[in-house]
Coordinates of C-alpha atoms in Angstrom, one line a residue:
Chain A
M23 CA 115.7 84.4 103.3
N24 CA 118.2 85.3 106.1
S25 CA 118.3 84.4 109.8
P26 CA 115.8 86.0 112.2
V27 CA 116.4 89.6 113.3
E28 CA 116.5 89.5 117.0
F29 CA 115.2 92.5 119.1
N30 CA 116.9 92.0 122.4
P31 CA 114.5 93.3 125.1
D32 CA 117.4 94.9 126.9
E33 CA 117.9 97.0 123.8
W34 CA 114.5 97.5 122.2
V35 CA 110.9 98.2 123.4
I36 CA 108.3 96.8 120.9
D37 CA 104.8 98.3 120.6
S38 CA 103.0 95.9 118.3
N39 CA 99.7 94.5 117.0
D40 CA 99.8 91.3 114.9
R41 CA 100.4 93.2 111.6
T42 CA 102.6 96.2 112.4
S43 CA 105.2 96.7 115.0
L44 CA 107.2 99.8 116.2
S45 CA 110.5 99.1 118.0
I46 CA 112.3 101.8 119.9
K47 CA 115.9 101.5 120.9
I48 CA 116.6 101.9 124.6
K49 CA 119.6 102.4 126.8
K50 CA 118.1 101.0 130.0
R51 CA 114.9 100.4 132.0
L52 CA 114.4 102.8 134.9
F53 CA 111.2 101.6 136.4
Y54 CA 109.2 98.4 136.4
E55 CA 106.1 97.6 138.4
K56 CA 103.2 95.2 137.9
S57 CA 100.4 97.3 139.5
P58 CA 97.0 95.8 140.2
Y59 CA 95.9 97.0 136.7
Q60 CA 98.8 96.8 134.4
T61 CA 102.6 96.7 133.9
V62 CA 104.1 100.2 134.2
E63 CA 107.6 100.8 132.9
V64 CA 109.9 103.8 132.2
F65 CA 112.9 103.5 129.8
E66 CA 115.7 105.7 128.8
T67 CA 115.6 105.6 125.0
C68 CA 118.6 106.3 122.7
D69 CA 117.2 109.4 121.1
R70 CA 113.6 110.1 122.3
G71 CA 114.4 110.9 125.9
K72 CA 112.7 108.9 128.6
M73 CA 109.6 106.9 127.7
L74 CA 106.6 105.6 129.7
T75 CA 104.9 102.4 128.6
I76 CA 101.9 100.6 129.9
D77 CA 101.7 96.9 129.0
R78 CA 104.4 97.7 126.5
M79 CA 102.2 100.3 124.7
V80 CA 104.0 103.6 124.3
M81 CA 102.3 106.3 126.4
C82 CA 104.8 109.1 125.8
T83 CA 108.4 109.9 125.1
E84 CA 110.0 113.1 126.2
A85 CA 110.8 113.9 122.5
D86 CA 107.2 113.7 121.2
E87 CA 104.8 114.1 124.1
T88 CA 104.2 117.8 123.5
S89 CA 102.3 117.0 120.2
Y90 CA 99.8 114.8 122.1
H91 CA 99.4 116.9 125.3
E92 CA 99.3 120.3 123.6
M93 CA 96.8 119.2 121.0
L94 CA 94.6 117.5 123.6
V95 CA 94.4 120.6 125.8
H96 CA 94.8 123.7 123.7
V97 CA 92.3 122.8 121.0
P98 CA 89.4 122.9 123.5
M99 CA 90.9 125.6 125.8
Q100 CA 91.5 128.0 122.9
T101 CA 88.1 127.3 121.5
K102 CA 86.3 128.5 124.6
S103 CA 88.0 131.1 126.7
S104 CA 85.6 130.9 129.8
I105 CA 86.4 127.4 131.0
K106 CA 86.6 127.3 134.8
D107 CA 86.1 123.8 136.0
V108 CA 87.9 120.9 134.3
L109 CA 87.7 117.1 134.9
V110 CA 90.5 114.9 133.6
I111 CA 90.2 111.1 133.4
G112 CA 93.5 109.3 133.2
A113 CA 96.5 111.4 132.4
G114 CA 98.7 109.8 135.0
D115 CA 101.9 111.1 133.5
G116 CA 100.8 114.7 134.1
G117 CA 101.4 116.2 130.7
T118 CA 97.8 117.2 130.3
I119 CA 97.8 118.9 133.7
R120 CA 101.0 120.8 132.8
E121 CA 99.3 122.2 129.8
L122 CA 96.0 123.0 131.7
V123 CA 97.7 125.0 134.5
R124 CA 99.0 127.5 131.9
Y125 CA 95.4 129.0 131.9
E126 CA 94.6 131.5 134.6
N127 CA 90.9 131.3 133.8
I128 CA 90.8 127.7 135.1
A129 CA 89.6 127.6 138.7
T130 CA 89.7 123.9 139.5
I131 CA 91.1 120.7 137.9
T132 CA 89.9 117.4 139.1
M133 CA 92.0 114.5 137.9
V134 CA 90.9 110.9 138.3
E135 CA 93.7 108.3 137.5
I136 CA 93.1 104.7 138.4
D137 CA 96.7 103.6 138.8
E138 CA 98.9 105.4 141.3
A139 CA 101.9 103.5 139.9
V140 CA 101.7 105.6 136.7
V141 CA 101.7 108.8 138.8
R142 CA 104.5 107.7 141.0
A143 CA 106.7 106.5 138.1
S144 CA 106.1 109.8 136.2
K145 CA 106.8 112.0 139.3
E146 CA 110.1 110.2 139.8
F147 CA 111.4 109.7 136.3
L148 CA 109.5 112.2 134.0
P149 CA 109.7 115.5 135.9
N150 CA 109.4 117.6 132.7
I151 CA 106.0 115.9 132.0
S152 CA 104.7 115.5 135.6
C153 CA 105.8 118.9 136.9
A154 CA 102.3 120.2 137.6
L155 CA 101.0 117.3 139.5
E156 CA 101.4 119.2 142.8
H157 CA 99.7 122.3 141.5
P158 CA 97.4 124.0 144.0
K159 CA 94.5 124.1 141.5
L160 CA 94.7 120.3 141.0
K161 CA 92.7 117.8 143.0
L162 CA 94.3 114.4 142.2
L163 CA 92.2 111.4 143.0
I164 CA 93.4 107.8 142.6
D165 CA 90.1 106.2 141.6
D166 CA 88.1 104.6 138.9
G167 CA 87.1 107.3 136.4
I168 CA 84.1 105.4 135.2
K169 CA 82.7 105.2 138.7
F170 CA 83.6 108.8 139.3
V171 CA 81.5 110.1 136.4
Q172 CA 78.7 107.8 137.3
E173 CA 78.5 109.5 140.7
A174 CA 79.4 113.1 139.7
A175 CA 76.8 115.8 139.8
D176 CA 74.9 117.0 136.7
N177 CA 76.2 120.1 134.9
S178 CA 79.4 120.4 136.9
Y179 CA 82.3 120.8 134.4
D180 CA 83.1 123.1 131.6
L181 CA 85.6 120.7 130.0
I182 CA 86.2 117.0 130.4
I183 CA 89.4 115.5 129.0
I184 CA 89.7 111.7 128.6
D185 CA 93.4 111.0 128.4
S186 CA 93.4 107.2 128.4
S187 CA 95.4 104.4 127.1
D188 CA 94.1 102.0 124.5
P189 CA 90.8 100.1 125.0
V190 CA 92.4 97.0 126.7
G191 CA 92.7 96.5 130.4
P192 CA 91.4 99.2 132.7
S193 CA 90.7 101.7 129.9
E194 CA 88.3 99.4 128.2
G195 CA 85.3 101.0 129.9
L196 CA 86.3 104.4 128.7
F197 CA 85.3 103.4 125.2
T198 CA 81.6 102.7 126.0
Q199 CA 78.4 104.6 125.4
S200 CA 77.4 104.4 129.1
F201 CA 80.6 106.2 130.1
Y202 CA 80.0 109.0 127.5
Q203 CA 76.4 109.3 128.6
D204 CA 77.7 110.1 132.1
V205 CA 80.3 112.4 130.7
Y206 CA 77.6 114.3 128.8
R207 CA 75.4 114.6 131.9
C208 CA 78.3 116.0 134.0
L209 CA 79.0 118.7 131.4
R210 CA 77.6 122.2 131.7
A211 CA 75.3 123.4 128.9
T212 CA 78.2 124.9 126.9
G213 CA 80.7 122.3 128.0
L214 CA 83.3 120.6 125.8
I215 CA 85.2 117.3 125.8
A216 CA 88.5 116.3 124.2
L217 CA 89.8 112.7 124.2
Q218 CA 92.4 110.3 122.8
S219 CA 90.5 108.5 120.1
E220 CA 92.9 105.9 118.6
S221 CA 94.7 105.6 115.3
P222 CA 92.7 105.2 112.0
S223 CA 95.6 103.1 110.8
F224 CA 96.8 101.0 113.8
N225 CA 93.4 100.6 115.6
P226 CA 90.8 101.3 112.8
K227 CA 88.0 99.4 114.5
A228 CA 88.3 101.2 117.9
F229 CA 88.7 104.5 116.0
V230 CA 85.5 104.0 114.1
E231 CA 83.4 102.6 116.9
L232 CA 84.4 105.4 119.3
N233 CA 83.5 108.0 116.7
H234 CA 80.1 106.4 116.2
C235 CA 79.6 106.1 120.0
L236 CA 80.4 109.8 120.5
K237 CA 78.0 110.9 117.7
G238 CA 75.3 108.8 119.3
V239 CA 75.7 110.7 122.6
F240 CA 76.5 114.2 121.5
G241 CA 74.9 114.4 118.1
K242 CA 76.4 113.9 114.7
D243 CA 77.3 117.5 114.0
K244 CA 78.8 118.2 117.4
V245 CA 81.7 115.6 117.2
H246 CA 84.9 116.6 115.4
C247 CA 87.8 114.2 114.9
Y248 CA 91.3 115.8 114.5
L249 CA 94.7 114.3 113.7
V250 CA 98.1 114.6 115.3
F251 CA 101.5 113.3 114.1
I252 CA 102.9 111.2 116.9
P253 CA 106.1 109.5 115.5
M254 CA 106.5 107.2 118.5
Y255 CA 103.0 105.7 118.4
P256 CA 102.8 102.9 115.9
S257 CA 101.8 104.2 112.4
G258 CA 102.5 107.8 113.5
I259 CA 98.9 109.0 112.7
W260 CA 96.7 109.4 115.8
S261 CA 93.3 110.9 116.3
L262 CA 91.9 113.1 119.1
T263 CA 88.3 114.1 119.2
Y264 CA 86.6 117.3 120.3
A265 CA 82.9 117.4 121.0
S266 CA 80.6 120.0 122.5
K267 CA 77.2 119.9 124.1
S268 CA 76.0 123.1 122.5
G269 CA 77.6 122.9 119.0
I270 CA 80.5 125.3 119.5
S271 CA 82.8 124.9 116.5
P272 CA 86.4 123.9 117.3
L273 CA 87.4 126.4 114.6
S274 CA 85.9 129.4 116.4
F275 CA 89.1 130.2 118.2
N276 CA 90.7 133.7 118.4
R277 CA 93.9 133.7 116.3
D278 CA 95.4 136.7 118.2
R279 CA 94.8 135.0 121.5
V280 CA 96.4 131.8 120.3
L281 CA 99.4 133.7 118.9
K282 CA 100.0 135.5 122.2
F283 CA 99.5 132.3 124.2
T284 CA 101.8 130.1 122.1
Q285 CA 104.5 132.7 122.2
K286 CA 104.2 133.4 125.9
H287 CA 104.4 129.6 126.7
N288 CA 106.9 128.7 124.0
L289 CA 104.8 125.8 122.8
S290 CA 106.4 123.1 120.7
Y291 CA 103.7 121.7 118.4
Y292 CA 100.5 123.6 118.8
N293 CA 99.9 126.9 116.9
G294 CA 96.8 128.5 115.3
D295 CA 97.4 127.0 111.8
V296 CA 97.9 123.6 113.3
H297 CA 94.7 123.9 115.4
Q298 CA 92.7 124.6 112.3
S299 CA 94.5 122.2 110.0
A300 CA 94.2 119.2 112.3
F301 CA 90.5 119.0 111.5
A302 CA 91.1 118.7 107.8
L303 CA 90.8 114.9 107.3
P304 CA 92.1 112.9 104.4
T305 CA 89.2 111.7 102.3
Y306 CA 89.6 108.0 103.3
I307 CA 89.4 108.9 107.0
K308 CA 86.2 111.0 106.4
K309 CA 84.7 107.9 104.7
M310 CA 85.7 105.7 107.6
I311 CA 83.6 107.8 110.0
G312 CA 80.7 108.5 107.6
E313 CA 81.7 112.0 106.8
G314 CA 83.0 111.5 103.2
Chain B
M15 CA 114.1 91.0 131.2
N16 CA 112.7 88.3 128.9
S17 CA 114.1 86.4 126.0
P18 CA 114.7 88.2 122.6
V19 CA 111.7 88.9 120.4
E20 CA 112.5 87.3 117.0
F21 CA 111.3 88.8 113.8
N22 CA 111.5 85.9 111.3
P23 CA 112.3 87.4 107.9
D24 CA 109.9 85.0 106.3
E25 CA 107.2 86.8 108.3
W26 CA 108.2 90.4 108.9
V27 CA 109.9 93.1 106.8
I28 CA 111.8 95.6 108.9
D29 CA 112.5 99.2 107.9
S30 CA 114.9 100.6 110.5
N31 CA 117.5 103.0 111.5
D32 CA 119.6 102.4 114.5
R33 CA 117.0 104.0 116.9
T34 CA 113.6 103.3 115.5
S35 CA 112.3 100.3 113.6
L36 CA 109.0 99.6 111.8
S37 CA 108.1 96.0 111.2
I38 CA 105.4 95.0 108.8
K39 CA 104.0 91.4 108.8
I40 CA 104.1 89.7 105.4
K41 CA 102.5 86.5 104.0
K42 CA 105.2 85.9 101.4
R43 CA 107.8 87.5 99.1
L44 CA 106.7 87.8 95.4
F45 CA 109.8 89.4 93.8
Y46 CA 113.5 89.6 94.7
E47 CA 116.3 91.0 92.5
K48 CA 119.7 92.4 93.2
S49 CA 119.8 95.0 90.4
P50 CA 123.1 96.9 89.6
Y51 CA 121.8 99.6 91.9
Q52 CA 119.9 98.1 94.8
T53 CA 117.9 95.2 96.1
V54 CA 114.3 95.4 94.8
E55 CA 111.6 93.3 96.5
V56 CA 107.8 93.0 96.5
F57 CA 105.9 91.4 99.3
E58 CA 102.4 90.3 100.0
T59 CA 101.7 91.9 103.4
C60 CA 99.0 90.7 105.9
D61 CA 96.9 93.8 105.8
R62 CA 98.4 96.5 103.7
G63 CA 98.2 94.8 100.3
K64 CA 101.3 94.4 98.3
M65 CA 104.5 96.3 99.3
L66 CA 107.5 97.4 97.3
T67 CA 110.8 97.8 99.1
I68 CA 114.3 99.0 98.0
D69 CA 117.2 97.8 100.2
R70 CA 114.5 97.0 102.7
M71 CA 113.2 100.6 102.9
V72 CA 109.4 100.7 102.3
M73 CA 108.6 102.5 99.0
C74 CA 104.9 101.9 99.0
T75 CA 102.1 99.6 100.1
E76 CA 98.9 99.3 98.2
A77 CA 97.0 100.4 101.4
D78 CA 98.8 103.7 101.9
E79 CA 100.4 104.7 98.6
T80 CA 97.6 107.1 97.6
S81 CA 98.6 109.5 100.4
Y82 CA 102.1 109.9 99.0
H83 CA 101.3 109.9 95.3
E84 CA 98.2 112.1 95.5
M85 CA 99.9 114.7 97.6
L86 CA 103.1 114.7 95.5
V87 CA 101.1 115.3 92.3
H88 CA 97.9 117.2 93.0
V89 CA 99.4 119.9 95.2
P90 CA 101.5 121.4 92.3
M91 CA 99.0 120.3 89.6
Q92 CA 96.0 122.0 91.3
T93 CA 98.1 125.1 92.2
K94 CA 98.9 125.8 88.5
S95 CA 96.3 124.8 85.9
S96 CA 98.3 125.5 82.8
I97 CA 101.0 122.8 83.2
K98 CA 101.9 121.1 79.9
D99 CA 105.3 119.5 80.1
V100 CA 106.3 117.4 83.1
L101 CA 109.6 115.8 84.0
V102 CA 109.6 113.0 86.7
I103 CA 112.8 111.7 88.2
G104 CA 112.5 108.3 89.8
A105 CA 108.9 107.1 90.4
G106 CA 109.6 103.6 89.1
D107 CA 106.5 102.1 90.8
G108 CA 104.3 104.3 88.5
G109 CA 102.0 105.8 91.2
T110 CA 103.1 109.4 90.3
I111 CA 102.4 108.8 86.6
R112 CA 99.0 107.3 87.4
E113 CA 98.0 110.6 89.2
L114 CA 99.5 112.8 86.4
V115 CA 97.7 111.2 83.6
R116 CA 94.4 112.3 85.2
Y117 CA 95.1 115.8 83.8
E118 CA 94.0 116.6 80.2
N119 CA 96.1 119.8 80.2
I120 CA 99.3 117.8 80.4
A121 CA 100.9 117.3 76.9
T122 CA 104.0 115.3 77.7
I123 CA 105.4 113.4 80.7
T124 CA 109.1 112.4 80.6
M125 CA 110.0 109.9 83.3
V126 CA 113.6 109.1 84.1
E127 CA 114.1 106.0 86.4
I128 CA 117.5 104.6 86.9
D129 CA 116.5 101.0 87.7
E130 CA 114.4 99.0 85.3
A131 CA 114.0 96.3 87.9
V132 CA 111.7 98.6 89.9
V133 CA 109.6 99.3 86.8
R134 CA 109.5 95.6 85.9
A135 CA 108.6 94.5 89.4
S136 CA 105.9 97.1 89.7
K137 CA 104.4 96.3 86.3
E138 CA 104.2 92.6 87.2
F139 CA 103.1 92.8 90.8
L140 CA 101.6 96.2 91.5
P141 CA 99.2 96.8 88.6
N142 CA 97.0 99.2 90.6
I143 CA 100.0 101.5 91.0
S144 CA 101.9 101.0 87.8
C145 CA 98.8 101.0 85.6
A146 CA 99.7 104.2 83.6
L147 CA 103.3 103.2 82.7
E148 CA 102.2 102.4 79.1
H149 CA 100.3 105.7 78.7
P150 CA 100.7 107.4 75.3
K151 CA 101.7 110.7 76.9
L152 CA 104.5 109.1 78.8
K153 CA 108.1 108.9 77.6
L154 CA 109.8 106.4 80.0
L155 CA 113.6 106.5 80.0
I156 CA 115.7 104.0 82.0
D157 CA 118.6 106.4 82.7
D158 CA 120.4 108.4 85.4
G159 CA 118.2 111.4 86.4
I160 CA 121.1 113.4 87.5
K161 CA 122.8 113.1 84.1
F162 CA 119.5 113.7 82.4
V163 CA 118.9 117.1 84.0
Q164 CA 122.5 118.1 83.4
E165 CA 122.0 117.7 79.7
A166 CA 118.4 118.9 79.5
A167 CA 117.6 122.2 77.7
D168 CA 117.0 125.4 79.7
N169 CA 113.3 126.4 80.3
S170 CA 111.8 123.2 79.1
Y171 CA 109.4 121.9 81.8
D172 CA 106.5 123.4 83.7
L173 CA 106.7 120.9 86.5
I174 CA 109.5 118.7 87.7
I175 CA 108.7 116.0 90.3
I176 CA 111.5 114.2 92.1
D177 CA 110.0 111.0 93.4
S178 CA 113.1 109.4 94.9
S179 CA 114.1 106.9 97.6
D180 CA 116.2 108.0 100.6
P181 CA 119.6 109.6 100.2
V182 CA 121.6 106.4 100.2
G183 CA 122.6 104.4 97.1
P184 CA 121.6 105.7 93.7
S185 CA 119.4 108.5 95.1
E186 CA 122.2 110.2 97.0
G187 CA 122.9 112.6 94.1
L188 CA 119.3 113.7 94.1
F189 CA 119.9 115.5 97.4
T190 CA 122.6 117.9 96.2
Q191 CA 122.7 121.6 95.3
S192 CA 124.2 120.9 91.9
F193 CA 121.2 118.6 91.0
Y194 CA 118.7 121.3 92.1
Q195 CA 120.6 124.0 90.2
D196 CA 120.1 121.9 87.0
V197 CA 116.4 121.3 87.9
Y198 CA 116.0 125.1 88.4
R199 CA 117.6 125.8 85.0
C200 CA 115.4 123.3 83.2
L201 CA 112.2 124.8 84.6
R202 CA 110.2 127.4 82.7
A203 CA 109.9 130.9 84.3
T204 CA 106.6 130.0 86.1
G205 CA 107.7 126.4 86.7
L206 CA 107.1 124.4 89.9
I207 CA 108.8 121.4 91.5
A208 CA 107.5 118.9 94.1
L209 CA 109.6 116.3 95.8
Q210 CA 109.9 113.7 98.5
S211 CA 111.9 115.5 101.3
E212 CA 112.3 112.9 104.1
S213 CA 110.9 112.7 107.6
P214 CA 111.6 115.4 110.2
S215 CA 111.4 112.6 112.8
F216 CA 113.1 109.6 111.1
N217 CA 115.7 111.4 109.0
P218 CA 115.9 114.9 110.6
K219 CA 119.4 115.6 109.2
A220 CA 118.5 114.9 105.6
F221 CA 115.2 116.8 106.0
V222 CA 116.9 119.9 107.3
E223 CA 119.8 119.8 104.8
L224 CA 117.5 119.3 101.8
N225 CA 115.3 122.2 102.9
H226 CA 118.3 124.5 103.2
C227 CA 119.7 123.3 99.8
L228 CA 116.3 124.1 98.1
K229 CA 116.1 127.5 99.7
G230 CA 119.6 128.3 98.5
V231 CA 118.6 127.4 94.9
F232 CA 115.0 128.8 94.7
G233 CA 115.1 131.5 97.3
K234 CA 113.9 131.3 100.9
D235 CA 110.3 132.5 100.3
K236 CA 109.7 130.2 97.3
V237 CA 110.2 126.9 99.1
H238 CA 107.3 125.4 101.1
C239 CA 107.5 122.2 103.1
Y240 CA 104.3 120.2 103.6
L241 CA 103.4 117.1 105.6
V242 CA 101.7 113.8 104.9
F243 CA 100.6 111.0 107.1
I244 CA 102.2 107.8 105.8
P245 CA 101.6 105.0 108.3
M246 CA 103.9 102.5 106.7
Y247 CA 106.9 104.7 106.6
P248 CA 108.8 104.7 109.9
S249 CA 107.5 107.4 112.2
G250 CA 104.4 108.0 110.0
I251 CA 105.3 111.7 109.5
W252 CA 106.7 112.5 106.1
S253 CA 107.5 115.7 104.3
L254 CA 107.1 116.7 100.7
T255 CA 108.3 120.0 99.4
Y256 CA 106.8 122.4 96.8
A257 CA 108.9 125.2 95.3
S258 CA 108.3 127.6 92.5
K259 CA 110.6 129.7 90.3
S260 CA 108.3 132.7 90.2
G261 CA 106.9 132.7 93.7
I262 CA 103.4 131.1 93.1
S263 CA 101.9 130.3 96.4
P264 CA 100.9 126.7 96.8
L265 CA 97.7 127.9 98.6
S266 CA 96.5 129.8 95.4
F267 CA 94.5 126.8 94.2
N268 CA 90.9 127.0 93.1
R269 CA 88.7 125.2 95.6
D270 CA 85.9 124.6 93.1
R271 CA 88.3 123.0 90.6
V272 CA 89.8 120.8 93.3
L273 CA 86.3 119.7 94.5
K274 CA 85.2 118.7 90.9
F275 CA 88.5 117.0 90.3
T276 CA 88.6 114.9 93.5
Q277 CA 85.0 113.8 93.0
K278 CA 85.5 112.9 89.4
H279 CA 88.6 110.8 90.2
N280 CA 87.4 109.4 93.5
L281 CA 90.7 110.3 95.2
S282 CA 91.5 108.6 98.5
Y283 CA 93.6 111.1 100.5
Y284 CA 93.8 114.5 98.7
N285 CA 91.1 117.1 99.0
G286 CA 91.1 120.9 99.2
D287 CA 91.2 121.1 103.0
V288 CA 94.1 118.7 103.1
H289 CA 95.9 120.6 100.4
Q290 CA 95.8 123.8 102.5
S291 CA 96.3 122.1 105.9
A292 CA 99.4 120.1 104.8
F293 CA 101.4 123.4 104.8
A294 CA 100.5 124.2 108.5
L295 CA 103.6 123.0 110.2
P296 CA 103.9 122.2 113.9
T297 CA 106.1 124.8 115.6
Y298 CA 109.0 122.5 116.3
I299 CA 109.2 121.6 112.6
K300 CA 109.1 125.3 111.6
K301 CA 112.0 125.9 114.0
M302 CA 114.0 123.0 112.4
I303 CA 113.9 124.7 109.0
G304 CA 114.4 128.2 110.3
E305 CA 110.8 129.3 109.9
G306 CA 109.8 129.4 113.5

């Protein structure tokens, strides 16, 4: 065949496993820091706006981040209208917080991010994503989320969002049964969780194991996987998971309320049809998680 | 930064535009031919089975092809149960034909593929996909699909499927108004079409222009875009489009019939929930095609 195709790292960022690789063309690097936990970088891409990576895994691009952040937050928030106290683990770029502060019914948001470099880089270079990180309802702690939930009081949150990177490095402990047992304990009786739960195509093992782990903690019929198109994550198919302590269906949202909310806030990805449809899984994915 | 990352073409196949690039690890190349139209190749990948590419654009992998072929065929076929005569343009790998021959109500399938090299490569190396290319209901013509529909009789098909590669090379003419005017003319009064309509993320210009073209020919309310997860296409988000001459809604399918059919045929991706949900578009995609 021909000579090798070279991806010059001044021109391309590569998010890869050993079988599939997504390369995104960049104009320049804006931020680089080896924190105690990981390598944090921000790039100016050619056509996806600015992009945050951790250990060269794409966390978000300005062009696509709404799909992830809107679906992670509005699915649980529209399902239960009485959420007051929210705990967020991870979420250093701030996109999840930006979506949460749209809700007047929320009284407190506690965010626990382990790496202040992610917060600092996002505040400086991703203002459209990090814009709510100074919000008065937010208590932002730079701390270990695993330790935080171990020490948190029982029945203290209505919603816990786990907005983590992949299960390597500091996020590894966020994919364990003991972590989710603590999460479960901290939730109020009608509490909900929503989390990033990996790609059934790019990370099938982590996707399946996490689903199994969550069903072990919450009960099989209280855990619901849903899918989001994220073009700048490798494979483009990504899962989030909703679970509830009391069995509230994620499809029990109020269509009129959703319509008013999405129009008022001019959302980019989320709408009522998408909320419902995201839970319709292709048959092969249902089979992967024992639902087919 | 560091030294360039090299993708050795003996080890990786790269499907790329100038901003985003998907690389798929391969074990070896099984077929290579420069046909009069394009370069046709088949590879053994590391974890997606065998893969067909045309001019180094991924057409299908054995691991993912069911998502595309099942959604292209079963959405129109389950919407209208009385389809007898089907015309297929392109589809040289045979996956679309394999799905069509599952229906006993179909009397004739005429397939017009311009490049016999695609058919030959698929028959030799992709037997799981091409397995129905010798089916007695199928009339397979190696010919120009554009010329074929120009010369075809009025009102002669119940369903026309356009299963094409991207709008470069021989497929370019399949993305024009004059082609779809001929398609419209050849359709019976209650006829349907379904087609590959590009990615809103990877090929946004072609996606928008094709949607506009189809609405010009069929009427704005008779054209319905739907989405499929295809991990081995760059960006992973891909659109198909359903349109009807008489305004039959693609959501008017019979759930019981779908359930029986999918169970009988042990389908991999398509099911009733997925059929309905695929038409729920994220808000930004609705806005791209003037529906937001």
